[in-house]
Structure formats: C-alpha cells, structure tokens
Tab-separated table of C-alpha atoms in Angstrom:
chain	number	residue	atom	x	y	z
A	193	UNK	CA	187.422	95.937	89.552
A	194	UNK	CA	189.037	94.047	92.465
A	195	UNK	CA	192.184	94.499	93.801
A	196	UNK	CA	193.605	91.143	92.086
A	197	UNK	CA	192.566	92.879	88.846
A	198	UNK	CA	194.594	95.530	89.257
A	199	UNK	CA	197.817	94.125	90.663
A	200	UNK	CA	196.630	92.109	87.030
A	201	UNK	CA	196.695	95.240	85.075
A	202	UNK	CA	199.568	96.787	86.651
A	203	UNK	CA	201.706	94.115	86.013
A	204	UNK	CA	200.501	93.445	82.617
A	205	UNK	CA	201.355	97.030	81.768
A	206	UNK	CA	204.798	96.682	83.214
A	207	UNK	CA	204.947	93.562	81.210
A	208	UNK	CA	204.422	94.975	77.945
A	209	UNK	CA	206.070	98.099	78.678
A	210	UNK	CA	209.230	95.365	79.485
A	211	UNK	CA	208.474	94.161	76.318
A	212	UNK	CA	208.490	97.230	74.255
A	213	UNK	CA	211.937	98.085	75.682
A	214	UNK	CA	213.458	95.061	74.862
A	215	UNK	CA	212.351	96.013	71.146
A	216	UNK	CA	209.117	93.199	70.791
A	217	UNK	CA	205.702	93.502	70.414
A	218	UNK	CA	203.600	92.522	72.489
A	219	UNK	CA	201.569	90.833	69.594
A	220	UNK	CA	204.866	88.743	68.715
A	221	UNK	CA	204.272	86.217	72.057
A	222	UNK	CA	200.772	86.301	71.643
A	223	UNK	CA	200.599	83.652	74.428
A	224	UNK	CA	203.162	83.661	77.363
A	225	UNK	CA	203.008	80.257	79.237
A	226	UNK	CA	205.716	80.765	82.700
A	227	UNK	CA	206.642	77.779	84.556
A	228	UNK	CA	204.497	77.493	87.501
A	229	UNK	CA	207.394	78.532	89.682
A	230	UNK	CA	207.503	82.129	88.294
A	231	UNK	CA	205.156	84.780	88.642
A	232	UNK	CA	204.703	87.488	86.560
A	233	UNK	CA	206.096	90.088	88.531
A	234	UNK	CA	209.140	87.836	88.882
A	235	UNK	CA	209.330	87.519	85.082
A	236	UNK	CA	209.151	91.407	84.553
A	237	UNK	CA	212.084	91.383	87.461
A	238	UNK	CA	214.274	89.021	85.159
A	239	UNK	CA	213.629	91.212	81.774
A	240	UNK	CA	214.400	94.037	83.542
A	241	UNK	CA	218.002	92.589	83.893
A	242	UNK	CA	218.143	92.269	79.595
A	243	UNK	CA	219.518	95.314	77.902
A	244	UNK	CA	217.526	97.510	75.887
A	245	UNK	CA	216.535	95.744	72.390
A	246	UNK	CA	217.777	92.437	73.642
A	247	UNK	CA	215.314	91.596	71.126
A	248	UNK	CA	212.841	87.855	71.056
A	249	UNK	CA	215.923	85.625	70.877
A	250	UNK	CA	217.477	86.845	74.389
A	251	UNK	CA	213.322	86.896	76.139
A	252	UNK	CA	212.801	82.779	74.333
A	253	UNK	CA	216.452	82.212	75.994
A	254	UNK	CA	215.225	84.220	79.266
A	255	UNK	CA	211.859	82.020	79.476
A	256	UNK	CA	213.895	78.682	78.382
A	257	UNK	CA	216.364	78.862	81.573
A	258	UNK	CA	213.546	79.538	83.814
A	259	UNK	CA	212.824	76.878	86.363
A	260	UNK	CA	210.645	74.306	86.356
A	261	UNK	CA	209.525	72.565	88.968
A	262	UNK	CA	209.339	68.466	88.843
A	263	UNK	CA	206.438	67.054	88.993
A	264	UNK	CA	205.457	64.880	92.453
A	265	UNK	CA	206.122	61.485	92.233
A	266	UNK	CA	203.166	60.393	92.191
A	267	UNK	CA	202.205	61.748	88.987
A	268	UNK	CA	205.290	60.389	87.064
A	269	UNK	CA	205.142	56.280	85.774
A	270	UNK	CA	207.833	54.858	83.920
A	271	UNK	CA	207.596	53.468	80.421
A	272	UNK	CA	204.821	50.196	81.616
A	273	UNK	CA	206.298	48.362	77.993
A	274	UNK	CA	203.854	46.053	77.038
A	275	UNK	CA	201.788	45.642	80.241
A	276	UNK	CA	198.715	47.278	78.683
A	277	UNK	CA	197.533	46.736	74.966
A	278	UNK	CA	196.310	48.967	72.415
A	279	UNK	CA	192.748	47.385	73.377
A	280	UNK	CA	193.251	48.118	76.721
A	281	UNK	CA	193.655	51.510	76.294
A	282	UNK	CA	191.012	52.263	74.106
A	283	UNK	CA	188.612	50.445	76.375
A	284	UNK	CA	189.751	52.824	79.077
A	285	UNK	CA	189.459	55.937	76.507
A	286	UNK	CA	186.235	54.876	75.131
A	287	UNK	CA	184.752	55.273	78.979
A	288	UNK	CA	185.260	58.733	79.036
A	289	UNK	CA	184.584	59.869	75.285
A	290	UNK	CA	188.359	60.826	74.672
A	291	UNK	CA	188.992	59.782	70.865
A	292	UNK	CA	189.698	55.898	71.897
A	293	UNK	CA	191.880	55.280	69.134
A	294	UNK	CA	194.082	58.382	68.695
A	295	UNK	CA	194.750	58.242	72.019
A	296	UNK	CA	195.448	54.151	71.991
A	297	UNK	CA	197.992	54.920	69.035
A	298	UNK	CA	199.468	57.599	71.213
A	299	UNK	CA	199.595	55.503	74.275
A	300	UNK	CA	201.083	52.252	72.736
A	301	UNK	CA	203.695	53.635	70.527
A	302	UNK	CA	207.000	54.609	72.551
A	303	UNK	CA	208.140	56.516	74.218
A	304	UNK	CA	205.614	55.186	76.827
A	305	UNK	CA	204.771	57.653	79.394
A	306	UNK	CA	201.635	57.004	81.488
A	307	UNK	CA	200.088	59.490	83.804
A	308	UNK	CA	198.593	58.751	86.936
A	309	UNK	CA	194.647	59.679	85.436
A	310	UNK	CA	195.400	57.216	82.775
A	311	UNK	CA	196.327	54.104	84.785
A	312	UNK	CA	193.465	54.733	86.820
A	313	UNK	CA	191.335	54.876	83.848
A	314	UNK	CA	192.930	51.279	82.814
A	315	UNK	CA	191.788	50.377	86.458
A	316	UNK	CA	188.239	50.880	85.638
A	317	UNK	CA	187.901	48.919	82.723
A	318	UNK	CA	187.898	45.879	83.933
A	319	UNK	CA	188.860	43.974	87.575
A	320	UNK	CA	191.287	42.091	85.295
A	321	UNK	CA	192.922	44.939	84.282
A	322	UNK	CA	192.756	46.735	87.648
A	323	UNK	CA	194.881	44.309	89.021
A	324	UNK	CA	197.530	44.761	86.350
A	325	UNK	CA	197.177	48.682	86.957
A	326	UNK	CA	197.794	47.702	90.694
A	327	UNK	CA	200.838	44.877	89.600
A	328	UNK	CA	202.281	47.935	88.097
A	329	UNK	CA	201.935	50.132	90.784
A	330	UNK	CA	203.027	47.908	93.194
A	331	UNK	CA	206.531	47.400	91.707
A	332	UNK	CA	207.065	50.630	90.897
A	333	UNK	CA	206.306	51.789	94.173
A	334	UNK	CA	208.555	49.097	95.517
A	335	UNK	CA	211.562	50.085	93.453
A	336	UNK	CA	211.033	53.781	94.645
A	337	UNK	CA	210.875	53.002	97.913
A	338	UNK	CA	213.985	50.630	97.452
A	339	UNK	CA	216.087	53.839	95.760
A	340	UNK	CA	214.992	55.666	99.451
A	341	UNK	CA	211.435	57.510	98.797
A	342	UNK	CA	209.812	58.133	101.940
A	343	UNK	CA	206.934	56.619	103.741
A	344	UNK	CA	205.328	59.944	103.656
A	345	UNK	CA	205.727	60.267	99.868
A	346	UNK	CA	204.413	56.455	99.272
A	347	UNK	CA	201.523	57.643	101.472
A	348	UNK	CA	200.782	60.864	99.757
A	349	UNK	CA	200.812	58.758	96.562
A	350	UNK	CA	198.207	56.351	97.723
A	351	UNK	CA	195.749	59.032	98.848
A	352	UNK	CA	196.600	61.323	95.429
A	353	UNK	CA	195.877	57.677	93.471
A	354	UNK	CA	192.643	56.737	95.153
A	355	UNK	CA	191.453	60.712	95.012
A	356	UNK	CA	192.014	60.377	91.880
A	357	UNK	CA	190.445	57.061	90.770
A	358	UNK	CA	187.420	58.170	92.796
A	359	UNK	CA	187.081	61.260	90.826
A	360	UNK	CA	187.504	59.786	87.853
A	361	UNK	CA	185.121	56.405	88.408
A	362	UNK	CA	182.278	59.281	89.602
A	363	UNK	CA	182.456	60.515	85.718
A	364	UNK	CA	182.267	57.683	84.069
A	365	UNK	CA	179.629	56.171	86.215
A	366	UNK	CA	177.603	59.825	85.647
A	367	UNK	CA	178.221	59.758	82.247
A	368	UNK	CA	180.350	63.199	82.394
A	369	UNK	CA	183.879	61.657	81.042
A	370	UNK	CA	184.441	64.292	78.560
C-alpha cells in the first residue's frame, strides 16, 4: 500500500468516525461528492466544528455552504438562442455516438447552456456551421473583453478552445467519439 493510500485510509476513518459522532451512518451518504475546492481532510476539519448528533440535516447544510469554485471563462457560453438548430446539434451528437436526439432535445429546449466541447463539436459538422460556432465566439469574446477580461484570459481561451477542438476532431476522425 502506498503512502497516498494510507493518508486515504486514515482520513476515511476519521471521516466516518466524524460521521458516527455526528449520529449518521456512514451508509446514509453512500456517495460524498466535495466541491473541488475542499479536500477531505478539510471537510473532516469543518464537521469537527458540528456538535455531537448534529445529525444529516446540519452535514447536507455543512456540504451546501461549502465553496465552489467558478468555472474559467472559457468553459462558460451564454444562452446561443436560436443560432444552432435541433439538426445541428444532432449532426454534431451523431459524430461522436452520444444519443443524437436526447441530447438535441436537451440542447434546444431552454435554458440554453452550451459548453465549450459542444460548440466545438457544432464546429466539426460542417465549415458552414464552424463559422457560426466561430460568429458566436467571436461576439462573445468581444463583449467579455468589452466588460474588462484580460488579454491573458482571451488568450488562455483560444489555446483551451483549439486544445480542445483538436482533441475532440482526433475522435471523431478515429472513430473513438464515445
């Protein structure tokens, strides 16, 4: 066992002894998902501060005010409205496998949220609709960098976009879009 794997099992016994104190199971959060800004040992830290059989309603409250970070800005694309169609989207789901029309529904009914992955999957459908993708991008990026984001951040976005699109054009042209 390597030393990760016991720091692991250390704090996973300190987390369930935490648990126990607090009067819960450990079986009653049978999965614990923590913001990606809190470690474990953090988390034991913050029950520690709960008094004894706080019970589950204080620990959901605990994990509820725990922070979360924001995601880059790069990763986060306003509602596009009607810029890309149901067929659009299901052209650009069919090309990796991903339930084309589920996910067309999903993607055309509001609230609209796109992810980066997903407008470069529009990109590859067709050049038509890669320039759309990059009409899109273009004004968004403008209007960001209007409300004061940073040359550094509009660069970073570019390189996180084309990594990205690369990674994503390898699988479909290998046939490993699932």
């Amino acid at each position: 066992m390597g030393e990760s794997s016991v720091v692991d099992a250390h704090l996973s016994e300190q987390l369930i002894r935490e648990l126990r104190r607090l009067g819960i199971e450990p079986q009653e959060i049978p999965v614990l998902a923590l913001p990606a800004t809190v470690t474990i040992a953090d988390f034991v830290e913050r029950l520690r501060e709960l008094p004894d059989g706080a019970g589950i309603a204080e620990v959901t409250r605990l994990i509820s005010s725990l922070p979360r970070s924001e995601p880059p800005p790069w990763a986060v694309w306003p509602d596009p409205g009607d810029r890309f169609s149901y067929a659009d989207y299901r052209a650009a789901f069919a090309l990796i496998n991903a339930a084309p029309d589920e996910l067309a529904r999903h993607y055309t009914e509001p609230p609209r949220h796109v992810s980066t992955e997903v407008l470069a999957l529009l990109s590859l459908v067709s050049p038509d609709l890669a320039e759309r993708v990059d009409a899109f991008r273009t004004e968004i990026w403008r209007e960001r960098t209007a409300m004061g984001a940073s040359p550094e951040v509009v660069e970073t976005a570019q390189i996180r976009w084309s990594e990205i699109r690369e990674k994503l054009a390898g699988a479909v042209m290998s046939g490993d879009g699932e």
